[in-house]
Amino acid sequence: VIGICNTWSELTPCNGHFRELAEHVKKGIYEAGGFPVEFPVMSLGETLIRPTAMLYRNLASMDVEESIRSNQMDRVVLLCGCDKTTPSLLMGACSVDLPTIVVSGGPMLNGKYKGKDIGISDVWKYSEKNRAGKLADEEFVSIENMMCRSIGHCSVMGTASTMACMVESLGVSLSGNAAIPAVDSRRKILAHYSGQRIVNMVKEQLTLSKVLTREAFENAIKVNAAIGGSTNFIIHLTAIANRIGVPVDLEDFDRLSQDIPLLLNLAPSGKYMMEDFYYAGGLPYIIKEILPQLHKNIITVSGYTVAEQVADAECWDKDVMTKANEPLSTLPSVVVVKG
């Protein structure tokens, strides 16, 4: 019996396609001989919730934990997206420690404005121009209309994209999960494969505590440094580690990030978007490039090691992603400042 934890909600555009995505997970489960049972939990999205969805992250994690614990299910698939939904679902699942696999919702398509790509982070720039009288109201509304062209989470390397990369680098999702656009058919294929895989994990008893080891958390910290991920990563990864009982502190983020070069050119600090990241080769290539600095032989939910998962990864656009010996920057993208 496979539970599908679904954060679908019309209030959360990041997760608005999860009803359909859940059907593809179910097909994979049925094919592999399992019985899927879909259940809802609180959906958190920064798009509408004020002042912040962070107020409800722990509440959502309790919802997930008690839904799994109090109902008879053998394995769990977590459907999550947006900033707080991903860590809250994983936190709740960690407290129960069943075999679990994550399927992210994926980023929205790049926004388009006068021949240029724009993303959610551009809204503040244009808003300030509008407030200063340098951008007409009509044009500001037009930009807003062009910014979010599809369902999915923010297209820049904000917290939602960082969280999607986090679950892949931790090894709790299938390889390639992080960057596939929400409306790309390959997102449905990955959901289908995830459904098949979770059934096969029954025999292996591959619980979260076997995947989320100290080594997995160290890998995630280093990958986050290589992609220039959100600083909220520190808050959420620490909470997940505490739930699974692995010691992770602030010093780890500072120490483990020091020797990791920045390899990804993504907004808001760079040029490109998540859609471009996927077409360029996605997170598997980044992991492959820094593999000598990672724990490469630890197991992932796929049943393969980190090294085996990324063995065939390639880069198709060197302007989006660079080699480890030709980084965008040798300075650490994460530094803990004190005083």
XYZ file of C-alpha atoms in Angstrom:
339
model
C 0.000 0.000 0.000
C 1.678 3.193 -1.238
C 0.595 6.562 0.129
C 0.762 9.547 -2.220
C 1.060 12.693 -0.116
C -0.403 15.414 -2.319
C -0.076 19.154 -1.640
C -2.341 20.116 -4.542
C -4.204 23.389 -4.102
C -5.623 26.078 -6.342
C -4.202 28.551 -3.811
C -0.682 27.342 -4.609
C 0.266 27.808 -8.290
C 3.496 25.870 -7.675
C 1.420 22.778 -6.880
C -1.659 23.408 -9.012
C -0.848 20.529 -11.392
C -0.387 17.850 -8.735
C -3.762 16.226 -9.311
C -2.596 15.258 -12.796
C 0.926 14.403 -11.639
C -0.473 12.077 -8.967
C -2.241 10.046 -11.677
C 1.098 9.336 -13.338
C 2.562 8.222 -10.007
C -0.438 5.913 -9.562
C 0.074 4.314 -12.976
C 3.664 3.510 -12.084
C 2.600 2.036 -8.750
C -0.085 -0.138 -10.363
C 2.352 -1.375 -13.019
C 4.837 -2.462 -10.355
C 2.167 -4.300 -8.363
C 1.407 -1.786 -5.652
C -1.848 -0.206 -4.472
C -1.805 3.632 -4.384
C -3.809 5.694 -1.899
C -3.711 9.456 -2.389
C -4.209 11.784 0.577
C -4.103 15.580 0.983
C -2.015 17.653 3.356
C -1.667 21.395 3.915
C -0.340 23.209 0.840
C 2.053 26.125 1.360
C 2.937 28.661 -1.317
C 4.605 32.040 -1.015
C 2.530 33.440 -3.884
C -0.508 34.322 -1.768
C 0.143 33.538 1.916
C 0.911 36.608 3.995
C 3.127 37.474 5.722
C 5.004 34.248 4.974
C 4.369 30.526 4.583
C 7.269 29.918 6.972
C 4.810 30.435 9.842
C 3.135 27.173 8.824
C 6.054 24.989 7.757
C 6.148 23.027 11.021
C 2.357 22.775 11.093
C 2.416 21.235 7.617
C 5.140 18.811 8.682
C 2.953 17.693 11.608
C 0.066 17.200 9.171
C 2.291 14.964 7.016
C 3.728 13.014 9.933
C 0.391 12.223 11.550
C -1.283 11.413 8.216
C 1.421 8.825 7.489
C 1.712 7.507 11.046
C -2.012 7.109 11.730
C -2.901 5.416 8.438
C -1.756 1.986 7.326
C 0.642 2.486 4.450
C 3.921 0.752 3.643
C 5.681 3.427 1.553
C 5.183 7.084 0.690
C 5.552 9.312 -2.380
C 5.792 13.027 -1.555
C 4.438 15.455 -4.150
C 5.847 18.844 -3.245
C 6.916 22.192 -4.642
C 7.344 25.805 -3.579
C 9.579 27.083 -0.776
C 8.160 25.507 2.378
C 6.178 22.560 1.006
C 9.259 20.516 0.146
C 11.042 20.748 3.517
C 7.799 20.360 5.493
C 6.843 17.137 3.687
C 10.314 15.675 4.028
C 10.478 16.667 7.715
C 7.180 14.932 8.420
C 8.211 11.809 6.527
C 11.562 11.704 8.372
C 9.762 11.498 11.701
C 8.009 8.305 10.552
C 10.994 6.879 8.613
C 9.222 4.759 6.007
C 10.740 4.179 2.550
C 9.980 7.491 0.805
C 10.561 9.084 -2.592
C 10.088 12.744 -3.545
C 8.556 14.033 -6.783
C 8.947 17.783 -7.174
C 6.468 19.880 -9.132
C 9.080 21.532 -11.305
C 9.716 25.160 -12.282
C 7.444 27.288 -14.463
C 8.512 28.264 -17.965
C 10.693 31.329 -18.407
C 8.820 34.615 -18.503
C 9.161 36.645 -21.701
C 9.274 40.423 -22.047
C 10.393 42.297 -25.176
C 12.565 39.417 -26.318
C 14.165 38.886 -22.916
C 13.690 36.180 -20.300
C 12.296 37.414 -17.003
C 11.557 35.643 -13.721
C 9.812 36.214 -10.424
C 12.792 38.048 -8.925
C 12.412 40.766 -11.592
C 9.088 41.871 -10.121
C 10.839 44.024 -7.499
C 12.961 45.791 -10.111
C 9.958 46.648 -12.251
C 7.841 47.493 -9.210
C 10.383 50.065 -8.066
C 10.564 51.551 -11.575
C 6.791 51.843 -11.526
C 6.825 53.487 -8.075
C 9.474 55.935 -9.287
C 7.364 56.922 -12.280
C 9.804 55.410 -14.782
C 7.438 52.637 -15.887
C 3.799 53.186 -16.802
C 1.081 51.237 -14.970
C -0.088 49.640 -18.219
C 3.382 48.337 -19.039
C 3.898 47.077 -15.485
C 0.684 45.048 -15.741
C 1.826 43.770 -19.142
C 5.129 42.608 -17.623
C 3.245 40.893 -14.817
C 1.143 39.037 -17.396
C 4.277 37.779 -19.147
C 6.184 36.776 -16.006
C 4.385 33.539 -15.065
C 3.590 31.673 -18.279
C 2.760 28.299 -16.792
C 2.080 26.311 -13.673
C 5.105 25.519 -11.499
C 7.344 27.095 -8.907
C 9.559 30.162 -9.461
C 11.847 29.846 -12.458
C 14.867 31.445 -10.754
C 17.239 29.869 -8.231
C 15.102 30.972 -5.307
C 14.144 28.789 -2.372
C 11.721 26.567 -4.319
C 14.328 25.669 -6.960
C 16.941 25.254 -4.231
C 14.670 22.836 -2.355
C 14.124 20.786 -5.529
C 17.893 20.599 -5.978
C 18.241 19.747 -2.288
C 16.093 16.602 -2.439
C 17.955 15.412 -5.539
C 21.367 16.046 -3.984
C 20.247 14.285 -0.783
C 19.360 11.244 -2.879
C 15.657 11.109 -1.972
C 14.414 11.715 -5.531
C 15.251 10.156 -8.865
C 18.107 11.721 -10.805
C 17.030 14.718 -12.908
C 14.033 15.528 -10.710
C 15.076 19.072 -9.781
C 14.955 21.013 -13.045
C 12.373 19.428 -15.374
C 9.798 22.182 -16.093
C 6.377 21.596 -14.557
C 4.644 21.446 -17.946
C 7.287 19.308 -19.683
C 6.052 15.788 -20.457
C 9.228 14.399 -18.923
C 7.970 15.543 -15.505
C 5.104 13.056 -15.947
C 7.528 10.335 -17.012
C 9.624 10.920 -13.891
C 6.464 10.722 -11.762
C 5.604 7.407 -13.455
C 9.091 6.007 -12.811
C 8.952 7.209 -9.201
C 5.719 5.248 -8.733
C 7.387 2.126 -10.060
C 10.483 2.638 -7.950
C 8.670 3.122 -4.639
C 7.051 -0.317 -5.014
C 10.414 -1.920 -5.710
C 11.780 -0.300 -2.548
C 9.438 -2.551 -0.528
C 11.798 -5.514 -0.765
C 14.864 -3.400 -0.060
C 13.471 -1.743 3.107
C 15.279 1.413 2.000
C 13.988 3.766 4.678
C 14.792 7.474 4.824
C 17.276 6.975 7.659
C 19.333 4.691 5.396
C 19.498 7.357 2.684
C 19.684 10.520 4.788
C 23.048 9.836 6.378
C 25.614 12.396 7.517
C 27.375 11.870 4.174
C 24.183 12.692 2.237
C 23.789 15.973 4.121
C 27.409 16.880 3.437
C 26.829 16.215 -0.268
C 23.762 18.447 -0.280
C 25.672 21.311 1.361
C 28.412 21.086 -1.253
C 25.987 20.870 -4.183
C 24.114 23.889 -2.854
C 27.380 25.827 -2.879
C 28.035 24.783 -6.481
C 24.635 26.033 -7.674
C 24.539 29.209 -5.572
C 21.343 28.144 -3.832
C 19.141 30.162 -1.509
C 20.347 30.887 2.033
C 17.011 29.441 3.220
C 18.628 26.101 2.366
C 20.518 26.375 5.667
C 17.308 26.753 7.685
C 15.472 23.878 6.024
C 18.325 21.375 5.710
C 19.122 21.801 9.405
C 15.477 21.110 10.290
C 15.400 17.976 8.118
C 18.645 16.742 9.675
C 17.240 17.261 13.169
C 14.136 15.235 12.275
C 16.161 12.274 11.021
C 18.658 12.564 13.890
C 21.791 13.600 11.986
C 23.949 16.336 13.578
C 24.287 19.356 11.261
C 25.211 22.833 12.477
C 25.988 26.263 11.046
C 29.726 25.619 11.001
C 29.183 22.730 8.579
C 27.724 25.057 5.951
C 30.669 27.415 6.248
C 33.359 24.731 6.282
C 31.963 22.430 3.583
C 31.226 25.286 1.147
C 34.702 26.840 1.198
C 36.352 24.767 -1.537
C 33.331 24.365 -3.832
C 33.378 26.500 -7.007
C 30.246 28.163 -8.390
C 29.270 26.343 -11.584
C 25.727 27.529 -12.347
C 24.799 30.839 -13.990
C 21.211 31.303 -12.769
C 19.123 34.309 -11.743
C 18.738 36.136 -9.447
C 22.543 36.264 -9.111
C 23.188 35.103 -12.677
C 21.687 35.202 -16.164
C 19.612 32.093 -16.849
C 16.544 30.286 -15.440
C 15.620 26.769 -14.310
C 14.191 25.913 -17.718
C 17.592 26.673 -19.261
C 19.272 24.677 -16.491
C 17.303 21.572 -17.447
C 17.976 21.917 -21.174
C 21.686 22.401 -20.413
C 21.863 19.063 -18.588
C 20.418 19.727 -15.146
C 21.716 18.944 -11.675
C 23.287 15.550 -12.577
C 26.032 17.383 -14.490
C 26.789 19.692 -11.542
C 27.011 16.677 -9.229
C 29.283 14.887 -11.692
C 31.643 17.885 -11.910
C 32.186 18.065 -8.141
C 32.036 14.286 -7.625
C 35.656 14.087 -6.374
C 34.587 16.300 -3.446
C 31.419 14.303 -2.691
C 30.656 11.022 -0.953
C 30.096 9.267 -4.259
C 29.441 5.710 -3.113
C 26.455 6.296 -0.817
C 23.057 4.883 -1.803
C 20.099 6.876 -3.161
C 16.409 5.993 -3.419
C 17.019 4.909 -7.013
C 19.025 1.963 -5.697
C 22.144 3.353 -7.363
C 25.025 5.210 -5.773
C 25.573 8.931 -6.327
C 28.375 8.203 -8.799
C 26.328 5.637 -10.739
C 23.399 8.042 -11.078
C 25.415 10.780 -12.773
C 27.873 8.678 -14.770
C 26.315 9.632 -18.124
C 25.551 13.284 -17.293
C 26.596 15.865 -19.897
C 26.488 19.629 -20.370
C 24.782 20.982 -23.477
C 25.253 24.694 -22.802
C 28.547 25.856 -21.288
C 27.191 29.371 -20.767
C 24.629 28.002 -18.289
C 26.901 25.505 -16.540
C 30.691 25.404 -16.388
C 33.342 22.847 -15.591
C 34.822 22.603 -12.117
C 38.225 23.688 -13.463
C 36.648 26.669 -15.278
C 34.146 27.944 -12.657
C 32.087 31.114 -12.728
C 33.681 31.947 -9.394
C 36.186 30.300 -7.088
C 34.826 32.233 -4.115
C 32.413 30.255 -1.905
C 28.760 31.112 -2.563
C 27.923 30.482 1.105
C 29.799 32.231 3.914
C 28.720 32.433 7.562
C 29.425 35.912 8.908
C 29.727 36.561 12.645
C 30.173 39.629 14.831
